[in-house]
Amino acid sequence: MRMTGRCWVFASPDISTDLVLPNIALRGGPGSERHILAAERPGWSALVSEGDVLVAGRNFGTGSGRPAGLALHGLGIRAILAESIAELFFRTTINEGLACLECPGILDLVREGDTVQIDLATGSVVNTTRGGERVARPLPPLLLNILGAGGLIASLRERGLVEESIRP
Amino acid sequence: MAMTMVEKVIARHGGHDEVVPGDIVECPVDAVVLLDLSFVESPLRPSRIARPDAVSLVFDHLVPAPTVEDAAAQSEARGFAVRHNIGRVYDVGRHGISHQVVLEDRLARPGEILTCNDSHAIGAGALNSLGRGVGTAEMLKILADGTAWFRVPKSISVELTGKLPHRVYPKDVALALAAKLGSVENCCLEFQGSGLADLSVEDRSTISIMCAELSADFAIFPADEVLKEYVGSGYLGAAVWPDRGAVYEREVVLGLGTLAPFVALPGRIPGNTIPVDELPGSVRIDQAFVGSCANGKLSDLQVAAEVVRGASVAPGVRFIVTPASQQIYLEAARLGYVADLLAAGAVVTNPTCGACIGLHMGVLGPGETCITSSTRNFKGRMGSPDAQIYVASSATVATSALTGTLSDPRL
């Protein structure tokens, strides 16, 4: 599974899911996207295009299990590459169908605006703008299958295991 | 092959003789804790539940319902529980914060795997079990088919020795670990050592819960005499101990007797904690909060009451106390702690996550400073992104409520 995308770089360590998806945006609703990572970088969410890649530092996604990955996917982010990733964010984001890889050295490899080509199965990350490569922790077949299906919910729907709320 | 506690639990559940860090293993889940929050944050529901007897529904994040939407979601949750024959329902009035309820009702047992859609599920480690926080999509899957995948983490051994000094608490142990270890993503923490004898199961859950703030995958205590007494001998069959020769990525030793009261500075916890007596300058506070799954325990209300008894909360300071469960609240009322707190000018609320999550029951305004014994201090966590949050023990919080500034509880 390969993908290519333009990089946005958030180098600070310890970016929490609260920073990605603050309480004010937690209930969703129109216009809530503008709060995504706004405390870290005001106005960023409006700049994201479909297919973009978020590059981050150490301990990305620390904290709460809120649907931060889903929120980033909603903006158009299609892959996350970070120096290291908190496991709850990793599993929540993969399960929601957004590719997420731990890639030590990624902050040395890319600058904002660079394009990268990512191979999810081998972990190869190539900077196609200025050259260079790093190897991310590759995703095992189980997780590649989840991504390939578009996330857990898509496969649960296919198996007839989820339904919509009947609340009026 | 010699394995750590976490490796053993995953290997046994996955049907393997052994596992090593990095392996990915599908495991059946023994206990599932579903929250009121689930019915608000997603419109999706499982169409069937694989093992309804293994599921508990807990009302905790939004109690009592702060909005019409939350009230409607909770009504739906009640109907859902009936329709699917959910094993246990902890509804308003018989409720508590889920991770406290897990302890009180032994919802996870030694050697088991528990999942809950909240990151502080890690607290089940105090029961020698693996508490795995999961997101919405995964909770749907686990309810529907009863399994989850696990990436085997590296294990870090934390040996505790000695005894805690006066006015130093398990919360300070966790904050000291945050200074010593920083963040430990992709690792689990395994506790051992002679210092465990000084820590009750409730104390251990404070430490395990706070390990979520270090991005630990799991934080597990062994099934020693203290735990055996708590769960009873009938539940020890699957209990895990580390094998002699188990491989740890790192081994640290923490002397409990050397510790002082600690505080986390605003913004984050790993690598951002210092002893209270090393704070440069005076920090004025607007709100003091005792509560959350980490520190809304009976011992927290006890120490808060002891500190404020006969004194008054400083003018201009709100001191809010939120017990972690109805059981704790009732016991605290019977023991006179609630009256002591009220007489001093504190507010004592019903059990709920409350101020910890910044949605109701003590939201912070712009420019305010809060000292809290809850779990987190990310920007915006407890309300306004322009508020500053310091994290400490309940003794430190209560002392600060009286002085109006961040204060050392030993003085």
mmCIF file of C-alpha atoms in Angstrom, chain A residues 16 24 35 39 42-43 54 60-61 64 69 74 86-87 89 94 97 99 102 111-112 119 121 131 133 137 143 167:
data_model
loop_
_atom_site.group_PDB
_atom_site.id
_atom_site.type_symbol
_atom_site.label_atom_id
_atom_site.label_comp_id
_atom_site.label_asym_id
_atom_site.label_seq_id
_atom_site.Cartn_x
_atom_site.Cartn_y
_atom_site.Cartn_z
ATOM 1 C CA SER A 16 -1.949 15.791 22.895
ATOM 2 C CA ILE A 24 -15.025 23.013 22.088
ATOM 3 C CA HIS A 35 -10.499 24.404 16.286
ATOM 4 C CA ALA A 39 -4.077 26.330 19.976
ATOM 5 C CA PRO A 42 -4.180 29.071 14.580
ATOM 6 C CA GLY A 43 -5.804 28.852 11.153
ATOM 7 C CA LEU A 54 0.956 15.359 9.027
ATOM 8 C CA PHE A 60 2.306 12.505 19.268
ATOM 9 C CA GLY A 61 -1.302 11.881 20.239
ATOM 10 C CA SER A 64 -7.346 11.004 25.807
ATOM 11 C CA GLY A 69 -7.444 10.939 14.103
ATOM 12 C CA GLY A 74 -11.989 14.910 8.058
ATOM 13 C CA ALA A 86 1.146 7.202 21.969
ATOM 14 C CA GLU A 87 -0.467 3.767 21.570
ATOM 15 C CA PHE A 89 -3.867 7.406 19.455
ATOM 16 C CA ILE A 94 -5.594 3.005 12.494
ATOM 17 C CA GLY A 97 -8.848 4.033 8.751
ATOM 18 C CA ALA A 99 -2.513 5.441 8.246
ATOM 19 C CA GLU A 102 6.250 5.729 13.850
ATOM 20 C CA ARG A 111 10.618 20.183 5.871
ATOM 21 C CA GLU A 112 7.150 21.637 5.624
ATOM 22 C CA ASP A 119 5.092 2.390 1.625
ATOM 23 C CA ALA A 121 4.055 -2.415 4.290
ATOM 24 C CA GLY A 131 15.752 13.354 -1.496
ATOM 25 C CA GLU A 133 14.751 8.162 3.003
ATOM 26 C CA ARG A 137 8.025 0.898 11.790
ATOM 27 C CA LEU A 143 -3.390 -3.451 10.492
ATOM 28 C CA ARG A 167 -32.751 8.156 18.937
#
